[in-house]
Every structure is written in C-alpha cells, then in structure tokens.
Coordinates of N, CA and C in Angstrom, one line a residue:
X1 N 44.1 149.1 286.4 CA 43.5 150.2 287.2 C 42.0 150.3 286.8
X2 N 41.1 149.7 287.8 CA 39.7 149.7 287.5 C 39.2 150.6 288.4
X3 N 37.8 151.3 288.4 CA 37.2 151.4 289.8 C 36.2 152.4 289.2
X4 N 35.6 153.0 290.6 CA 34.4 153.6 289.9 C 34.5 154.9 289.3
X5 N 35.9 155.8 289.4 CA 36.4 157.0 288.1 C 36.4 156.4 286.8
X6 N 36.6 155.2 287.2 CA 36.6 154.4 285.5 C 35.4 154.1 284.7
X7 N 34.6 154.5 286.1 CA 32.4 154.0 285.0 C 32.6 154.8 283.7
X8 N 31.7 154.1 283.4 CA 31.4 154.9 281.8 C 30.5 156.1 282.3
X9 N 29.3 155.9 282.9 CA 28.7 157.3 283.7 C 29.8 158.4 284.6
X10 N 30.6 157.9 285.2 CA 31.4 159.3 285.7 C 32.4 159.7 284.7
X11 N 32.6 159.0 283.6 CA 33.5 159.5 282.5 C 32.9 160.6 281.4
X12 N 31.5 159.7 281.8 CA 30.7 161.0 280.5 C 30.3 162.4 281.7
X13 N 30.0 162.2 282.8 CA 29.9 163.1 283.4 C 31.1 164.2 284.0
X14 N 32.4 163.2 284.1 CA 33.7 164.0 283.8 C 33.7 165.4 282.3
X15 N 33.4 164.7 281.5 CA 33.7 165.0 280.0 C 32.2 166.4 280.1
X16 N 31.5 166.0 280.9 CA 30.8 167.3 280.9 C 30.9 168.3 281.5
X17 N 31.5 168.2 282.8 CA 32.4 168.7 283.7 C 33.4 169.6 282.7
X18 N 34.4 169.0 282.1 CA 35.1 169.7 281.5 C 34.8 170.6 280.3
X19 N 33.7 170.4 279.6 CA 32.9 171.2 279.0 C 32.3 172.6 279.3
X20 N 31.8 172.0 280.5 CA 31.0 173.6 281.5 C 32.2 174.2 281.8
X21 N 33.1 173.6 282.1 CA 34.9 174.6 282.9 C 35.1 175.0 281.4
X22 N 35.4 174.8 280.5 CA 36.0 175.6 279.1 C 35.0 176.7 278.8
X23 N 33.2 176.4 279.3 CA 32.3 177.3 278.7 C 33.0 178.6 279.9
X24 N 33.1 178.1 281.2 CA 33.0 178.9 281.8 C 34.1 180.4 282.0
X25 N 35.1 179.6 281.6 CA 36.1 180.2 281.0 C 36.1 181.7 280.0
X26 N 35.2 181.3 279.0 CA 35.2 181.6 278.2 C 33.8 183.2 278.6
X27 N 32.6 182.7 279.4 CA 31.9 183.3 280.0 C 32.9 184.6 281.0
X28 N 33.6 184.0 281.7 CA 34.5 184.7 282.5 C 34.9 186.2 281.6
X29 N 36.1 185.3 280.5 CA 36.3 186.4 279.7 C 35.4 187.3 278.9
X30 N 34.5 187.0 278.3 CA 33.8 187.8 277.8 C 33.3 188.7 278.9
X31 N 32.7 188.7 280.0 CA 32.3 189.7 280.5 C 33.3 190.2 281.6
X32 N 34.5 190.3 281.4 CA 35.6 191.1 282.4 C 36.6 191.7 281.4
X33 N 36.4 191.6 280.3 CA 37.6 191.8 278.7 C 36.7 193.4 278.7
X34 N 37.6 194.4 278.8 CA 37.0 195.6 277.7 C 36.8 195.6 276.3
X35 N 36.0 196.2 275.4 CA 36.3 196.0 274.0 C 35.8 195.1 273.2
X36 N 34.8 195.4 272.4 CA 33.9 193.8 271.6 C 35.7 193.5 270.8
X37 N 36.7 194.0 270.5 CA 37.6 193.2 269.5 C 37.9 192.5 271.4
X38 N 38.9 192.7 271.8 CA 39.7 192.0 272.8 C 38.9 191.2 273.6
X39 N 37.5 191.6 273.7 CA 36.2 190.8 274.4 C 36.6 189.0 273.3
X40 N 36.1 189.8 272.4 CA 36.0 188.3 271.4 C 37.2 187.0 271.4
X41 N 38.0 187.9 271.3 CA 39.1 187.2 271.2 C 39.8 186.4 272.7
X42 N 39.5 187.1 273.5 CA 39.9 186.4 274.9 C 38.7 185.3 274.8
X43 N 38.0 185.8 274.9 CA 36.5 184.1 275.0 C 36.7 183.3 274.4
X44 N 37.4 183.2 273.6 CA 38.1 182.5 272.7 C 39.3 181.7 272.9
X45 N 40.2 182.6 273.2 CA 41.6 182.0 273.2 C 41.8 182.0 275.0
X46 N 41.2 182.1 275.7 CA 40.9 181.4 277.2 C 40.8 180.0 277.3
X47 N 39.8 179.6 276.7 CA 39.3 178.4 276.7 C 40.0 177.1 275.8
X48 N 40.7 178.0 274.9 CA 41.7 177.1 274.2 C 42.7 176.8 274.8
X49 N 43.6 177.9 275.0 CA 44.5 178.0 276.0 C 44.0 177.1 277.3
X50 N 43.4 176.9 277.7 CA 43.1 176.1 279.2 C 43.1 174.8 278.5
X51 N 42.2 174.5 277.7 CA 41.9 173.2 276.5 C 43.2 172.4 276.0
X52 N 44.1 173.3 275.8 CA 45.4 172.9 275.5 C 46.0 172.2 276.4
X53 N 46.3 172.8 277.5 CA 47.3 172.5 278.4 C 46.2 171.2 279.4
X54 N 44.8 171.1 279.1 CA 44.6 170.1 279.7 C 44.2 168.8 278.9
X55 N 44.6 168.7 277.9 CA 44.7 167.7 276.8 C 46.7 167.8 276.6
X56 N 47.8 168.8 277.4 CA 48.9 168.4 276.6 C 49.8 167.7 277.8
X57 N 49.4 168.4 279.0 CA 49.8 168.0 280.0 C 49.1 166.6 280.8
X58 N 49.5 165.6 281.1 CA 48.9 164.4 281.5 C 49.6 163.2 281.8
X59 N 49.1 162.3 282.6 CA 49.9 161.3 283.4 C 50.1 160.3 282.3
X60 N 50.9 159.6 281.9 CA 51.1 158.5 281.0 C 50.5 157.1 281.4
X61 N 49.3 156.1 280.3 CA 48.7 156.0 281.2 C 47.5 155.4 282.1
X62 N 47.1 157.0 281.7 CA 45.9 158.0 283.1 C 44.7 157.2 281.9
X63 N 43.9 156.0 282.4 CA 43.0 155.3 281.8 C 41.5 156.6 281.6
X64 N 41.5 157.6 282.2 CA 40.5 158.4 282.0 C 40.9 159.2 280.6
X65 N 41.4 159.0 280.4 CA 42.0 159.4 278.9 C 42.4 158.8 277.7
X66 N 43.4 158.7 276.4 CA 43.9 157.9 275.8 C 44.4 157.1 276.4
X67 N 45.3 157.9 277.3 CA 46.5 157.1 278.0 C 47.9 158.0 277.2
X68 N 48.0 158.7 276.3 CA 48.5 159.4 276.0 C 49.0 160.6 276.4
X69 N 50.4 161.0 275.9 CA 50.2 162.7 276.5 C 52.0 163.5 275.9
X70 N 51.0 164.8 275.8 CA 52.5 165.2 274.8 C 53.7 165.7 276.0
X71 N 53.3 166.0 277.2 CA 54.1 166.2 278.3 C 54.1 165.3 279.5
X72 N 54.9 164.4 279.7 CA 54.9 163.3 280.7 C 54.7 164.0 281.7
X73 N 53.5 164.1 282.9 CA 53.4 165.1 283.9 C 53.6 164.1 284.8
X74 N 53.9 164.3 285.9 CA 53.5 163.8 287.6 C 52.1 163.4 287.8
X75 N 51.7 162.7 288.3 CA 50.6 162.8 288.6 C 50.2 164.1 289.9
X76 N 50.6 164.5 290.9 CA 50.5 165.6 291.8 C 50.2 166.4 291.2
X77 N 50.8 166.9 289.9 CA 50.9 167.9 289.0 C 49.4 167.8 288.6
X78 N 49.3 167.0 287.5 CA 48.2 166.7 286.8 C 47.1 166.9 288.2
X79 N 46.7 166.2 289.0 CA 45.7 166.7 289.9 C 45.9 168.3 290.3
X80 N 46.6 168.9 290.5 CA 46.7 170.5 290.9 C 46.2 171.2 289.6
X81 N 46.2 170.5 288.3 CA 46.3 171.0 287.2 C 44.7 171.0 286.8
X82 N 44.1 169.9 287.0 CA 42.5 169.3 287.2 C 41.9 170.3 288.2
X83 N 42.5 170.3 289.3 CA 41.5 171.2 290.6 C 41.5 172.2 289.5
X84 N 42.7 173.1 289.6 CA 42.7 174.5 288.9 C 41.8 174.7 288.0
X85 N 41.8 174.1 287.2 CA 40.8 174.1 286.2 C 39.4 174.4 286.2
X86 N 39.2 173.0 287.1 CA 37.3 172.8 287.5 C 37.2 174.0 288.4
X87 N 37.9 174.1 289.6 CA 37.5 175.3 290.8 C 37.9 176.5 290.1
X88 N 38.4 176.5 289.2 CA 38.5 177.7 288.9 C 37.9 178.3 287.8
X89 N 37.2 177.5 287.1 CA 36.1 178.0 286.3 C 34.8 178.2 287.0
X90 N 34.2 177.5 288.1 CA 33.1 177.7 289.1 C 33.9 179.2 290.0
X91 N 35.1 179.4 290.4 CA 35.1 180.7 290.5 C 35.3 181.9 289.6
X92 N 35.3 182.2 288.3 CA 35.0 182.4 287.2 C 33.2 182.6 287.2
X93 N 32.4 181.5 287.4 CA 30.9 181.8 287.0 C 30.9 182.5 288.5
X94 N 31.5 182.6 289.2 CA 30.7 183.3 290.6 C 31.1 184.7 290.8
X95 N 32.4 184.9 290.4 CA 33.1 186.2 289.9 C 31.9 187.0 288.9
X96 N 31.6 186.8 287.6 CA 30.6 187.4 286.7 C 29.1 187.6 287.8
X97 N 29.0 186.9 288.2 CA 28.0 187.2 289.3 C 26.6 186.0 289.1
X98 N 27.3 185.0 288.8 CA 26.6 183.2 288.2 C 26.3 182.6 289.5
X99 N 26.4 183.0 290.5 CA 27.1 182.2 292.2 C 26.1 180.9 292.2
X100 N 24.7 181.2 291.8 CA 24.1 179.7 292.1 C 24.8 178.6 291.4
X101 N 25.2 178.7 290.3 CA 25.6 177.8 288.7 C 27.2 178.0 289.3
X102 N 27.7 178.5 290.3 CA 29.0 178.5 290.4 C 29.3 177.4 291.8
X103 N 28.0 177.5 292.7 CA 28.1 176.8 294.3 C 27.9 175.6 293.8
X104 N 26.7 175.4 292.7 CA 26.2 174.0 292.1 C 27.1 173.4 291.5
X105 N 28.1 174.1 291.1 CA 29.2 173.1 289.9 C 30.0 172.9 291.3
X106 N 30.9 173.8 292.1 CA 31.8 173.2 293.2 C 31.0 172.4 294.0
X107 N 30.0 172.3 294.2 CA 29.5 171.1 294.6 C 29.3 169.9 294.0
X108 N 29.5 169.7 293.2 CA 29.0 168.7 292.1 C 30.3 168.0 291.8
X109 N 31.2 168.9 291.6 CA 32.8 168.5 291.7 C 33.4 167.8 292.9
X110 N 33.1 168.5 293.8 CA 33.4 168.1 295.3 C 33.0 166.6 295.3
X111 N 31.7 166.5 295.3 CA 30.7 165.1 295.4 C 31.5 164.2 293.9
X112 N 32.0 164.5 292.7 CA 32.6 163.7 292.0 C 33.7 163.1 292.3
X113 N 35.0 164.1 292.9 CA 36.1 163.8 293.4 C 36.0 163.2 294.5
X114 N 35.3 162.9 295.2 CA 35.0 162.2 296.6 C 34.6 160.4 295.9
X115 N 33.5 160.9 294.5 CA 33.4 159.0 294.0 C 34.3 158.8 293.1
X116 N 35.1 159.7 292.9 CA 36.4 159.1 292.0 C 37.6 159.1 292.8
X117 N 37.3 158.4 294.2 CA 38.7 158.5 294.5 C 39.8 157.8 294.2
X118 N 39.3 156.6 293.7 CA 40.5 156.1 293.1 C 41.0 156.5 292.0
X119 N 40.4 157.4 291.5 CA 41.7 157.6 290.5 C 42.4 159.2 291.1
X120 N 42.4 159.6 292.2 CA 42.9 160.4 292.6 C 44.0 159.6 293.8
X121 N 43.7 158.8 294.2 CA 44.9 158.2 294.8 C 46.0 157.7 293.4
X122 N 45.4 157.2 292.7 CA 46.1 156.9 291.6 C 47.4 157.7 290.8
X123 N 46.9 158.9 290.9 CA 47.4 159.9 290.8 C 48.6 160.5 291.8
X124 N 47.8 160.5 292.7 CA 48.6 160.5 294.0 C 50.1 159.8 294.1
X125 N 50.0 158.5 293.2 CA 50.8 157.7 293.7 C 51.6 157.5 292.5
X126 N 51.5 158.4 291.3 CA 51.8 158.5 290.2 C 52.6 159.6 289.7

C-alpha cells in the first residue's frame, strides 16, 4: 500500500494535524472547565484521553502508523474515529470563540483528506 497519504510530507503534516487536535482539546477544556483545580486537570486529561484511544485503537497494518495496535479496529471505525477527532477539535477552537484558527484547520483537513484518499479508501475497504 503506497500512495500519496504515504508521502513523508503529508505524514509529517498528518502528525501536526494531530498535534493542533490534542492542543485543541485541551484549549477547549481549559476555557469551558469551572475551577483553576478541575480547569487544570481536564486540559490535561482531555487530551490524553483522546491521545490514548487514538494511538490504542487502530487498523492492523495501517502503514501511517507502526502498523501496530492494542485494539484490532475496523477500518470504518478507525476513520469515524479520525474524523471525530480532527472535526472535532476545530469544533472545540470555534466553540471558545478561535473560529478563524477553527475554519482554517477544517479546511486544511478537508483539502488533506481529499489528497489522502487512498488511504481512506484503504480503510474503507479494511
């Protein structure tokens, strides 16, 4: 399974993708949490929690990765699991009231998943 999800450029740009989604997460929480203790600790354990389940859950494999995974997922799964994540951290920065930095990331996503389609068929078919 080769193609252009597989470049080394949309991999590192994947990997920053998922960076900005964990920050955003975390942004989310902190400004919707009451309380500097529960504030702290949700920005925290948000982004872990999400971090987890998108490093435990995963297609066996899935060459954008190890190829490894502690939960043999579906592929359908794992892509619903991917959207959720990315769209829903850009809804997250648009919620706080970030909307430019929230339209610019689902755009950016949108335009990624459109050049990574092969590995979304892949998935698809996995």
């Amino acid at each position: 399974m080769t193609g252009l999800a597989y470049h080394p450029v949309l991999l590192v740009l994947r990997f920053g993708f998922e960076l900005f989604a964990l920050a955003g997460f975390a942004i989310w929480a902190w400004r919707r949490t009451p309380g500097p203790l529960l504030r702290f600790l949700t920005a925290i354990a948000l982004p872990v929690a999400v971090g987890w389940a998108w490093g435990a859950f995963a297609v066996p494999g899935d060459e954008s990765r190890s190829g490894e995974t502690d939960f043999d997922t579906p592929g359908p799964i794992r892509l619903l699991l991917e959207l959720a994540v990315f769209f829903g951290a850009a809804f997250g920065y648009y919620r706080v009231g970030l909307r430019r930095i929230a339209v610019g990331f689902a755009v950016l996503l949108a335009v990624y998943h459109v050049a990574a389609f092969d590995r979304i068929i892949w998935l698809l078919q996995n």
